[in-house]
XYZ file of C-alpha atoms in Angstrom:
696
model
C 0.000 0.000 0.000
C 1.428 3.348 -1.032
C 2.297 5.724 1.784
C -0.103 8.645 1.924
C 1.715 11.906 1.249
C 1.275 14.896 3.502
C -0.789 17.767 2.154
C 1.146 20.826 1.084
C 0.299 24.488 0.757
C 1.954 27.425 -0.989
C 4.997 27.345 1.321
C 6.471 24.163 -0.114
C 8.899 25.953 -2.454
C 10.154 28.435 0.157
C 13.796 28.663 1.186
C 12.899 29.708 4.748
C 13.214 26.831 7.268
C 10.409 28.447 9.273
C 8.023 28.541 6.344
C 8.976 24.993 5.388
C 7.995 23.854 8.896
C 4.455 24.942 7.993
C 4.419 23.651 4.420
C 2.399 20.546 5.299
C -0.126 22.311 7.574
C -3.785 21.923 6.505
C -3.946 25.729 6.791
C -3.627 27.009 3.235
C -0.644 29.239 3.914
C 0.816 31.660 1.402
C 4.162 33.389 1.739
C 4.088 37.192 1.703
C 3.439 37.744 -1.990
C 1.233 39.657 -4.461
C -0.756 36.509 -5.228
C -2.039 36.306 -1.644
C -3.140 39.942 -1.469
C -4.745 39.883 -4.908
C -6.703 36.762 -3.947
C -7.861 38.420 -0.727
C -9.199 41.360 -2.739
C -10.888 39.064 -5.226
C -12.587 36.968 -2.533
C -13.126 39.952 -0.202
C -11.409 38.256 2.730
C -9.120 39.669 5.405
C -5.522 38.503 5.702
C -4.518 36.347 8.672
C -0.825 37.173 9.082
C 1.306 34.929 11.298
C 4.916 35.979 11.940
C 7.508 33.846 13.720
C 10.862 32.163 13.299
C 12.132 28.610 13.077
C 13.461 28.290 16.638
C 10.505 29.957 18.382
C 9.070 27.614 21.041
C 5.598 29.156 21.248
C 5.427 29.223 17.444
C 5.827 25.444 17.578
C 3.163 25.171 20.282
C 0.639 27.198 18.255
C 1.363 25.115 15.182
C 0.810 21.816 17.003
C -2.328 23.031 18.781
C -3.985 24.937 15.952
C -2.340 25.044 12.548
C -2.093 21.251 12.353
C -5.699 20.835 13.505
C -8.099 20.141 10.599
C -11.035 21.918 12.279
C -9.049 25.094 12.966
C -7.557 24.975 9.467
C -11.020 24.603 7.897
C -12.256 27.715 9.693
C -9.103 29.731 8.875
C -9.255 28.771 5.201
C -12.906 29.771 5.052
C -12.536 33.121 6.817
C -9.097 34.358 5.699
C -6.301 34.324 3.196
C -3.490 33.048 5.432
C 0.042 34.431 5.152
C 3.210 33.223 6.908
C 6.272 35.427 7.395
C 9.729 34.570 8.710
C 10.632 37.584 10.864
C 14.354 36.967 10.300
C 13.916 37.295 6.548
C 11.438 40.193 6.582
C 12.317 42.389 9.590
C 10.578 45.459 8.153
C 7.220 43.658 8.067
C 7.837 42.194 11.517
C 8.801 45.568 12.987
C 5.813 47.344 11.467
C 3.201 44.894 12.692
C 4.903 44.340 16.038
C 4.539 48.097 16.595
C 0.837 47.669 15.857
C 0.524 44.802 18.328
C 2.324 46.703 21.077
C 0.113 49.752 20.496
C -3.125 47.735 20.486
C -2.394 45.240 23.282
C 0.433 46.744 25.344
C 2.737 43.797 24.672
C 4.357 41.876 21.837
C 6.230 38.684 21.039
C 6.188 35.701 18.737
C 4.236 34.156 17.232
C 2.813 37.503 16.152
C -0.796 37.356 14.961
C -2.252 40.135 12.807
C -5.580 40.321 10.978
C -5.618 42.990 8.282
C -7.307 44.134 5.103
C -6.086 43.051 1.631
C -4.421 46.496 1.534
C -2.238 45.454 4.512
C -4.112 47.673 7.002
C -4.202 45.948 10.430
C -7.305 45.953 12.636
C -6.656 43.065 15.074
C -3.478 41.841 16.762
C -2.111 39.478 19.372
C 0.608 36.926 19.883
C 0.073 33.281 20.859
C -3.521 32.068 20.845
C -4.432 28.554 22.014
C -6.917 26.433 20.102
C -9.521 26.860 22.845
C -9.761 29.606 25.431
C -7.628 28.985 28.532
C -6.163 30.976 31.373
C -7.852 34.141 30.153
C -6.569 33.838 26.586
C -9.231 33.610 23.874
C -8.969 30.550 21.650
C -8.729 30.571 17.857
C -11.946 28.567 17.573
C -13.759 31.444 19.285
C -11.806 34.254 17.600
C -12.188 33.159 13.994
C -16.011 33.379 13.818
C -15.900 36.672 15.722
C -13.373 38.195 13.305
C -15.253 36.841 10.297
C -18.455 38.403 11.590
C -16.712 41.743 12.229
C -15.346 41.750 8.676
C -18.849 41.309 7.236
C -20.921 43.456 9.572
C -18.596 45.936 11.344
C -16.622 47.616 8.593
C -17.122 51.105 10.030
C -15.545 50.051 13.352
C -12.715 48.347 11.463
C -12.014 51.492 9.425
C -12.015 53.634 12.592
C -9.462 51.288 14.151
C -7.313 51.370 11.003
C -7.267 55.191 10.928
C -6.169 55.345 14.589
C -3.410 52.774 13.993
C -2.125 54.581 10.905
C -1.976 57.908 12.790
C 0.022 56.183 15.535
C 2.429 54.608 13.032
C 3.002 57.941 11.285
C 3.702 59.591 14.635
C 6.269 57.055 15.870
C 8.067 56.849 12.507
C 8.245 60.549 11.677
C 11.663 62.147 11.953
C 11.996 65.802 12.697
C 15.452 67.236 13.330
C 15.935 67.540 17.060
C 18.765 68.664 19.286
C 22.393 67.661 19.205
C 23.251 64.930 21.691
C 25.664 65.804 24.456
C 27.390 63.958 27.259
C 24.400 64.437 29.543
C 22.455 61.686 27.769
C 25.449 59.348 28.003
C 25.564 59.839 31.773
C 21.755 59.461 32.027
C 21.888 56.040 30.359
C 24.744 54.864 32.587
C 22.983 56.130 35.734
C 19.689 54.481 34.790
C 21.395 51.137 34.163
C 23.206 51.538 37.465
C 19.886 52.142 39.251
C 18.340 49.062 37.625
C 21.294 46.803 38.386
C 20.584 43.507 40.153
C 23.352 43.499 42.772
C 22.754 39.864 43.680
C 22.521 38.189 40.271
C 23.948 40.680 37.819
C 22.001 42.031 34.878
C 19.275 44.608 35.104
C 15.931 44.379 36.889
C 14.087 41.107 37.338
C 12.824 38.398 35.006
C 13.100 37.734 32.153
C 16.748 38.584 31.598
C 18.299 39.102 28.198
C 22.080 39.429 27.892
C 21.660 42.637 25.802
C 25.415 42.651 25.348
C 25.420 46.123 23.754
C 24.453 47.514 27.181
C 27.495 45.817 28.698
C 29.818 47.002 25.911
C 28.548 50.557 26.399
C 29.200 50.350 30.148
C 32.712 48.911 29.697
C 33.689 51.761 27.394
C 31.938 54.246 29.689
C 33.834 52.929 32.728
C 37.170 53.508 30.984
C 36.403 56.876 29.413
C 34.901 58.321 32.604
C 37.114 56.373 35.030
C 34.160 54.709 36.781
C 35.251 51.368 38.242
C 31.904 50.784 39.976
C 30.286 50.561 36.537
C 32.908 48.050 35.435
C 32.261 45.864 38.485
C 28.555 45.731 37.508
C 29.494 44.426 34.084
C 31.893 41.860 35.507
C 29.281 40.536 37.939
C 26.794 40.187 35.081
C 29.229 38.385 32.800
C 30.273 36.026 35.584
C 26.708 35.119 36.558
C 25.709 34.605 32.925
C 28.476 32.015 32.563
C 27.483 30.261 35.796
C 23.789 30.067 34.920
C 21.741 27.734 32.763
C 21.589 30.383 30.039
C 25.055 29.080 29.151
C 25.201 25.589 27.662
C 27.697 23.978 30.028
C 27.942 20.848 27.905
C 27.984 22.059 24.291
C 29.043 25.673 25.003
C 27.432 28.825 23.622
C 24.560 30.882 25.034
C 20.831 30.285 24.942
C 18.656 33.227 23.979
C 17.533 34.514 27.379
C 16.668 33.515 30.922
C 13.027 33.338 32.042
C 14.081 33.979 35.656
C 16.217 36.649 37.316
C 19.101 34.287 38.177
C 20.150 33.425 34.602
C 19.133 29.861 35.444
C 16.113 28.807 33.340
C 16.612 29.593 29.658
C 14.541 29.499 26.552
C 16.809 26.982 24.913
C 17.086 28.307 21.376
C 20.558 29.440 20.357
C 20.845 32.428 18.037
C 23.913 33.385 16.028
C 23.484 37.048 16.947
C 23.668 36.216 20.674
C 26.918 34.334 20.191
C 28.339 37.296 18.284
C 27.252 40.000 20.722
C 27.992 38.048 23.912
C 31.475 37.097 22.720
C 32.098 40.793 21.914
C 31.200 41.703 25.504
C 33.542 39.081 26.971
C 36.368 40.133 24.627
C 35.870 43.757 25.674
C 35.880 42.713 29.358
C 39.100 40.751 28.881
C 40.706 43.613 27.004
C 40.099 46.128 29.800
C 40.665 43.843 32.817
C 43.222 41.348 31.387
C 41.264 38.687 33.341
C 41.838 35.426 31.471
C 38.452 33.982 32.488
C 36.713 36.382 30.091
C 39.024 35.385 27.253
C 38.255 31.742 27.999
C 34.478 32.325 27.838
C 34.777 34.166 24.511
C 36.836 31.241 23.198
C 34.147 28.807 24.395
C 31.513 30.717 22.435
C 33.701 30.714 19.331
C 34.299 26.969 19.767
C 30.551 26.366 19.683
C 30.001 28.598 16.641
C 32.888 27.146 14.635
C 31.849 23.591 15.509
C 28.065 23.739 15.119
C 27.116 26.901 13.235
C 29.684 27.186 10.447
C 28.616 26.537 6.875
C 31.308 24.471 5.181
C 31.484 26.856 2.201
C 31.749 29.946 4.410
C 29.398 31.992 6.554
C 27.387 30.941 9.572
C 23.954 29.415 10.097
C 21.274 31.343 11.934
C 20.040 29.377 14.933
C 19.325 26.127 16.724
C 15.867 25.261 18.022
C 14.754 25.088 21.644
C 12.602 22.020 20.945
C 13.414 18.459 20.039
C 11.080 15.471 19.976
C 8.217 17.945 20.362
C 9.346 19.284 23.746
C 11.321 22.317 24.798
C 14.738 21.622 26.275
C 14.639 17.822 25.859
C 18.046 17.828 24.188
C 19.652 19.799 27.024
C 18.181 18.179 30.170
C 19.622 15.347 32.296
C 18.363 13.155 35.105
C 20.474 12.155 38.069
C 20.099 8.513 37.032
C 21.693 9.319 33.679
C 24.712 10.758 35.489
C 25.014 7.674 37.712
C 24.845 5.438 34.651
C 27.554 7.416 32.838
C 29.953 8.128 35.740
C 28.992 5.615 38.451
C 27.339 6.643 41.733
C 30.391 8.131 43.460
C 31.635 10.307 40.590
C 28.031 10.827 39.477
C 27.152 12.453 42.814
C 30.147 14.801 42.487
C 29.142 15.798 38.949
C 25.527 16.125 40.100
C 26.534 18.540 42.855
C 28.788 20.562 40.555
C 25.967 21.062 38.075
C 23.207 21.636 40.641
C 21.187 18.486 39.876
C 18.527 16.901 42.084
C 16.481 13.709 41.917
C 13.254 15.669 41.367
C 14.962 17.834 38.766
C 15.742 21.540 38.790
C 13.815 22.233 35.567
C 10.252 23.526 35.738
C 8.307 23.356 32.498
C 7.170 26.922 31.674
C 3.732 25.873 30.452
C 2.852 23.364 33.216
C 5.052 24.660 36.037
C 5.886 21.025 36.931
C 9.151 19.171 37.521
C 9.781 16.045 35.471
C 13.141 14.917 36.818
C 15.066 16.884 34.194
C 18.024 19.023 35.215
C 19.661 22.008 33.565
C 23.436 21.980 34.102
C 24.527 25.156 35.863
C 27.079 26.215 38.466
C 25.280 27.270 41.634
C 28.558 28.608 43.031
C 31.801 29.942 41.651
C 34.480 27.389 40.877
C 36.704 28.681 43.702
C 33.925 28.057 46.261
C 33.191 24.610 44.816
C 36.890 23.712 44.993
C 36.965 24.604 48.695
C 33.842 22.526 49.364
C 35.347 19.504 47.613
C 38.724 20.198 49.286
C 40.578 20.140 45.966
C 42.549 22.795 44.150
C 41.015 24.805 41.351
C 43.004 23.076 38.611
C 41.711 19.668 39.690
C 38.130 20.956 39.753
C 38.537 22.467 36.274
C 39.863 19.135 35.066
C 36.855 17.288 36.545
C 34.441 19.755 34.931
C 36.102 19.618 31.524
C 36.387 15.801 31.490
C 32.747 15.399 32.547
C 31.667 17.997 30.002
C 33.351 16.155 27.159
C 31.853 12.833 28.256
C 28.351 14.312 28.556
C 28.783 16.045 25.198
C 29.594 12.749 23.487
C 26.608 11.122 25.183
C 24.343 14.014 24.129
C 25.295 13.475 20.496
C 23.210 10.271 20.589
C 20.019 12.245 21.221
C 17.683 13.699 18.610
C 19.279 17.057 17.819
C 17.170 20.220 17.681
C 16.496 21.648 14.243
C 19.239 23.848 12.867
C 18.065 26.875 10.907
C 20.624 26.626 8.125
C 20.014 29.880 6.311
C 22.926 32.309 6.160
C 21.766 35.845 6.957
C 23.887 38.800 5.910
C 23.223 40.924 9.003
C 23.893 38.253 11.609
C 26.997 37.153 9.744
C 28.190 40.756 9.844
C 27.974 40.644 13.649
C 29.824 37.335 13.792
C 32.549 38.633 11.480
C 32.901 41.709 13.706
C 33.318 39.589 16.822
C 35.709 37.035 15.302
C 37.896 39.720 13.754
C 38.110 41.718 16.984
C 38.623 38.544 19.000
C 41.401 37.421 16.674
C 43.417 40.523 17.486
C 42.643 40.878 21.196
C 42.970 37.144 21.932
C 45.939 36.795 19.542
C 44.286 33.984 17.578
C 44.958 33.995 13.855
C 42.321 31.304 13.232
C 39.509 33.622 14.297
C 40.668 36.219 11.768
C 40.804 33.553 9.031
C 37.243 32.469 9.861
C 36.095 36.096 9.697
C 37.809 36.475 6.297
C 36.151 33.303 4.992
C 32.711 34.513 6.093
C 33.240 38.003 4.656
C 34.391 36.542 1.342
C 31.356 34.243 1.270
C 28.990 37.193 1.742
C 30.870 39.134 -0.928
C 30.623 36.272 -3.425
C 27.156 34.868 -2.716
C 25.063 37.625 -1.163
C 25.520 40.504 -3.576
C 23.649 41.484 -6.704
C 25.467 42.302 -9.918
C 25.311 46.009 -9.051
C 27.090 45.381 -5.742
C 23.999 45.736 -3.548
C 23.536 43.162 -0.820
C 21.062 40.318 -0.677
C 19.639 39.114 2.598
C 19.586 35.329 2.700
C 21.479 32.346 1.320
C 20.304 28.773 1.686
C 21.157 25.563 -0.150
C 22.690 27.318 -3.123
C 19.994 29.981 -3.448
C 20.512 33.680 -2.676
C 17.730 36.199 -2.463
C 15.464 38.644 -0.632
C 15.744 42.397 -0.430
C 18.238 43.680 2.142
C 17.499 45.901 5.134
C 19.443 48.547 7.008
C 20.788 45.904 9.420
C 22.326 43.972 6.537
C 24.344 47.012 5.546
C 25.244 48.482 8.928
C 26.162 45.130 10.525
C 28.166 44.018 7.498
C 30.007 47.345 7.403
C 30.743 46.878 11.120
C 32.193 43.443 10.395
C 34.347 44.765 7.544
C 35.675 47.640 9.682
C 36.727 45.174 12.392
C 38.259 42.913 9.748
C 40.202 45.845 8.364
C 41.439 46.664 11.876
C 42.474 43.035 12.354
C 44.462 42.884 9.103
C 44.830 46.446 7.826
C 44.167 45.006 4.392
C 42.681 47.877 2.390
C 40.407 45.427 0.550
C 38.045 45.206 3.536
C 38.068 48.962 4.086
C 37.256 49.472 0.422
C 34.317 47.055 0.641
C 33.038 48.815 3.756
C 33.180 52.184 2.004
C 31.262 50.951 -1.057
C 28.535 49.448 1.134
C 28.333 52.678 3.101
C 27.716 54.656 -0.076
C 24.849 52.307 -1.018
C 23.470 52.368 2.532
C 23.213 56.162 2.432
C 21.761 56.197 -1.078
C 19.118 53.507 -0.469
C 18.139 53.894 3.194
C 18.903 57.397 4.446
C 16.088 59.840 5.155
C 16.913 63.469 4.391
C 15.219 64.354 7.711
C 17.719 62.126 9.514
C 17.898 58.434 10.294
C 17.803 55.289 8.197
C 14.680 53.402 7.120
C 14.512 49.651 7.713
C 13.745 48.937 4.061
C 15.417 50.464 1.024
C 13.891 52.989 -1.350
C 13.540 50.127 -3.860
C 11.631 47.807 -1.498
C 7.934 46.940 -1.526
C 5.776 49.853 -0.357
C 4.040 49.130 2.947
C 1.439 51.249 4.753
C 4.340 53.259 6.177
C 8.113 53.273 5.750
C 9.391 52.476 9.221
C 12.601 53.152 11.118
C 14.029 50.909 13.803
C 16.041 52.847 16.357
C 15.656 51.171 19.755
C 18.384 48.726 20.754
C 16.586 45.511 21.689
C 18.151 42.045 21.802
C 20.792 43.466 19.460
C 21.699 47.008 18.400
C 19.360 48.657 15.929
C 20.449 49.175 12.342
C 20.529 52.923 12.994
C 22.794 52.479 16.037
C 25.290 50.392 14.094
C 25.146 52.818 11.149
C 25.999 55.757 13.431
C 28.976 53.937 14.939
C 30.282 52.918 11.515
C 29.825 56.390 9.993
C 31.753 58.023 12.830
C 34.552 55.500 12.485
C 34.808 55.552 8.701
C 34.470 59.321 8.646
C 37.496 59.665 10.893
C 39.530 57.051 9.014
C 38.880 58.577 5.584
C 38.480 62.207 6.593
C 34.942 62.248 5.122
C 33.149 64.924 7.158
C 29.877 64.311 5.269
C 29.540 60.905 6.863
C 30.200 62.297 10.325
C 27.491 64.882 9.674
C 25.026 62.151 8.593
C 25.732 60.320 11.862
C 24.967 63.512 13.810
C 21.779 64.149 11.819
C 20.678 60.597 12.553
C 21.251 61.144 16.258
C 19.228 64.363 16.111
C 16.329 62.555 14.421
C 15.898 60.369 17.502
C 16.738 62.908 20.200
C 13.247 63.058 21.699
C 12.965 59.267 21.969
C 16.438 59.014 23.477
C 15.718 61.715 26.073
C 12.713 59.783 27.334
C 14.471 56.403 27.335
C 18.282 56.687 27.174
C 18.839 52.994 27.978
C 17.072 52.076 24.745
C 19.914 53.702 22.801
C 23.094 52.367 24.381
C 24.804 51.429 21.129
C 23.969 54.816 19.630
C 25.568 56.261 22.739
C 28.610 54.046 22.175
C 28.917 55.699 18.769
C 28.425 59.135 20.321
C 31.154 58.449 22.889
C 33.449 57.458 20.069
C 32.816 60.786 18.359
C 33.045 62.953 21.445
C 35.937 61.156 23.087
C 38.064 59.837 20.211
C 40.659 62.474 20.754
C 43.680 60.478 19.559
C 44.744 58.982 16.242
C 47.773 56.748 15.765
C 49.035 56.922 12.199
C 51.543 54.219 11.333
C 53.561 54.643 8.162
C 55.354 51.463 7.212
C 56.781 49.381 4.411
C 55.084 46.047 5.179
C 57.379 44.264 2.753
C 60.338 45.139 4.999
C 58.965 45.276 8.545
C 56.989 42.910 10.802
C 53.710 44.761 11.038
C 51.943 41.892 12.850
C 54.258 42.126 15.830
C 53.759 45.923 15.972
C 49.985 45.524 15.847
C 50.012 42.918 18.633
C 51.912 45.303 20.916
C 49.405 48.069 20.268
C 46.321 45.901 20.612
C 47.395 44.645 24.033
C 46.562 48.103 25.321
C 42.923 49.065 25.889
C 42.200 52.262 23.991
C 38.483 52.005 23.181
C 38.117 55.211 21.275
C 41.324 55.958 19.469
C 41.878 55.172 15.792
C 44.781 53.333 14.245
C 45.372 54.289 10.641
C 48.008 52.370 8.734
C 49.688 53.704 5.620
C 51.633 51.008 3.831
C 53.821 52.955 1.411
C 53.195 50.248 -1.179
C 49.387 50.676 -0.994
C 48.809 53.679 -3.242
C 45.047 53.079 -3.360
C 44.779 53.973 0.322
C 46.246 57.441 0.212
C 45.308 58.299 -3.363
C 41.636 57.204 -3.361
C 40.455 56.179 0.124
C 42.189 58.616 2.479
C 44.023 61.212 0.388
C 44.788 63.297 3.494
C 47.411 60.661 4.368
C 49.540 61.473 1.338
C 51.838 63.794 3.298
C 52.730 61.218 5.992
C 56.073 59.598 5.137
C 58.433 56.932 6.491
C 61.171 58.455 8.601
C 64.678 56.956 8.827
C 63.523 53.981 6.726
C 61.775 52.592 9.842
C 58.130 52.200 10.909
C 57.039 55.716 11.826
C 54.385 56.658 14.375
C 52.364 59.881 14.355
C 50.186 60.491 17.433
C 47.563 63.082 16.575
C 44.529 64.823 18.001
C 41.930 65.732 15.379
C 44.644 65.219 12.773
C 47.034 67.657 14.462
C 50.138 65.605 15.213
C 52.978 65.588 17.682
C 56.549 64.978 16.681
C 56.746 61.590 14.936
C 58.766 58.759 16.420
C 60.232 55.441 15.314
C 59.762 53.975 18.793
C 56.494 52.107 19.476
C 56.903 52.514 23.259
C 57.135 56.286 22.888
C 54.024 56.266 20.692
C 52.057 54.261 23.265
C 53.203 56.639 26.005
C 51.932 59.608 23.976
C 48.570 57.858 23.481
C 48.255 57.413 27.243
C 48.907 61.078 28.025
């Protein structure tokens, strides 16, 4: 008897892993496309828009409960034209309708549920809806008939709602030139974070806790620039507790997305590439300023995970790993005490159990049921030094026990059903990973990290660009496509800047400059700020801007930082002015919520406090530039610029930075010019003297 094939809908030919997860649903899903909206107009039906991503736990729950249910599907197909969107591929659509949801309901999240007209005008919103009403949440089986009835009989109310929503969207996305930003807003953000600091557990405020590494990077730089060691101690406590908690994968390494509790203990288990990039940046920055090797080690652990599990063999990095496996969240990551005893024996098993905070009942509480099932999340309830004292062993022996047990548990875990890997390569998230690897390669003195960053950057250059040089958004299984967004440009430029600073190969600077020109041409608003989508993108009900730093920096924040940096490297004052105009466009929002703009403020600090430039003029064919660079990079100078003029690289000083033409090699030796706003002190051939001048 032939095996009955699963039904398929209009998602079956998609390249998005998230959309493909829904391709066999009985719901007649369409991707976001003209066909869906034209059909909705023809049949006079509203659009049911569902936005999520492949590793979203509650997206999986809603699919299992509702979208796989024939009765629910029948009602949805009758009442709506149903559209699925991968938020990671279409951030402009996600941002726009998430703003609607937050305005209408006071909260947001994924899955995001929007009901709208065929003209893309929203009139109903929410997030997760169960099949049937429970715990105060309406069920889809009750909502669908209600929404269908409203569409037929309550058009005037719908149109009133649409007009109010559109007014709100216009208001929050309008940019009017505001005031210049000064140091007062920098101090306000630092003070607010200080007031919200959790002195016991690290991080800010209560549950849930997101790493939000850009906040930590801002505070590290702030602590150095303003000589505030109390701020630095806050960051260190946070970074230490993050590594101890269950948000860190103690067996396979890398960080889960966020902690549902205030102690960094209970994570949502998905692993996102952007978190690995941003968190590793924070630990590298912490190591650089403190010289504490533990932070270097943690950054290296994150890189180990990424290079082992997230690297595409042809170059670039995959997007994420799921929280769920075998239909349950966290199954892949949880252990019972009995499993430990079986693997290590009872004596050693009890030691390992105590180290990782296990119990017979389990330390894991299912979020939905609130019940224990015997599963345990590995975490360190105490610092290693305290554990060593309790076990009456030295720290080296404890580290050896932990590492040996980790490797053994890792090999055992390989036998389990692995969570889904979202194997699309996204330009923006790869830009972040390139930035972290390149910076880490220099600071941690690891050439391999720089090589991996080069491979990823070359992959993006070869496979995620159009013929005219403009970026594409997504690559998967040999197919490149989708319109880019501001994040794709600003994050990729960030990565290329860091790669240039790791190699001082003009190729990467040149690529960054070309992308910057396109970014300004396609995304910049003459009133200040960058739109999420380009001028060539599909027209939505409004052209939105994303400026708040959320889980990661906004595209505008990264653009500001990059424009300040490239402006000072090349001497292009126009780009510095664009960065300032972008800041001014968001001045009112930043005044009311400075902590929502920490990476913009990192860029502002760079502009206001980058008072030193080190210009190195060298013949790299004759002299060991790598050894010179390593000496410089050992020092923590967060805001000064190193500009390298290789006398053999005519393109640099003839086309990229012509102002460097007058700087020459002195005495046929590497020559160092320490400058302030391009006004220089007496040059020297001695690197120690140059470093001393930088420290003055």
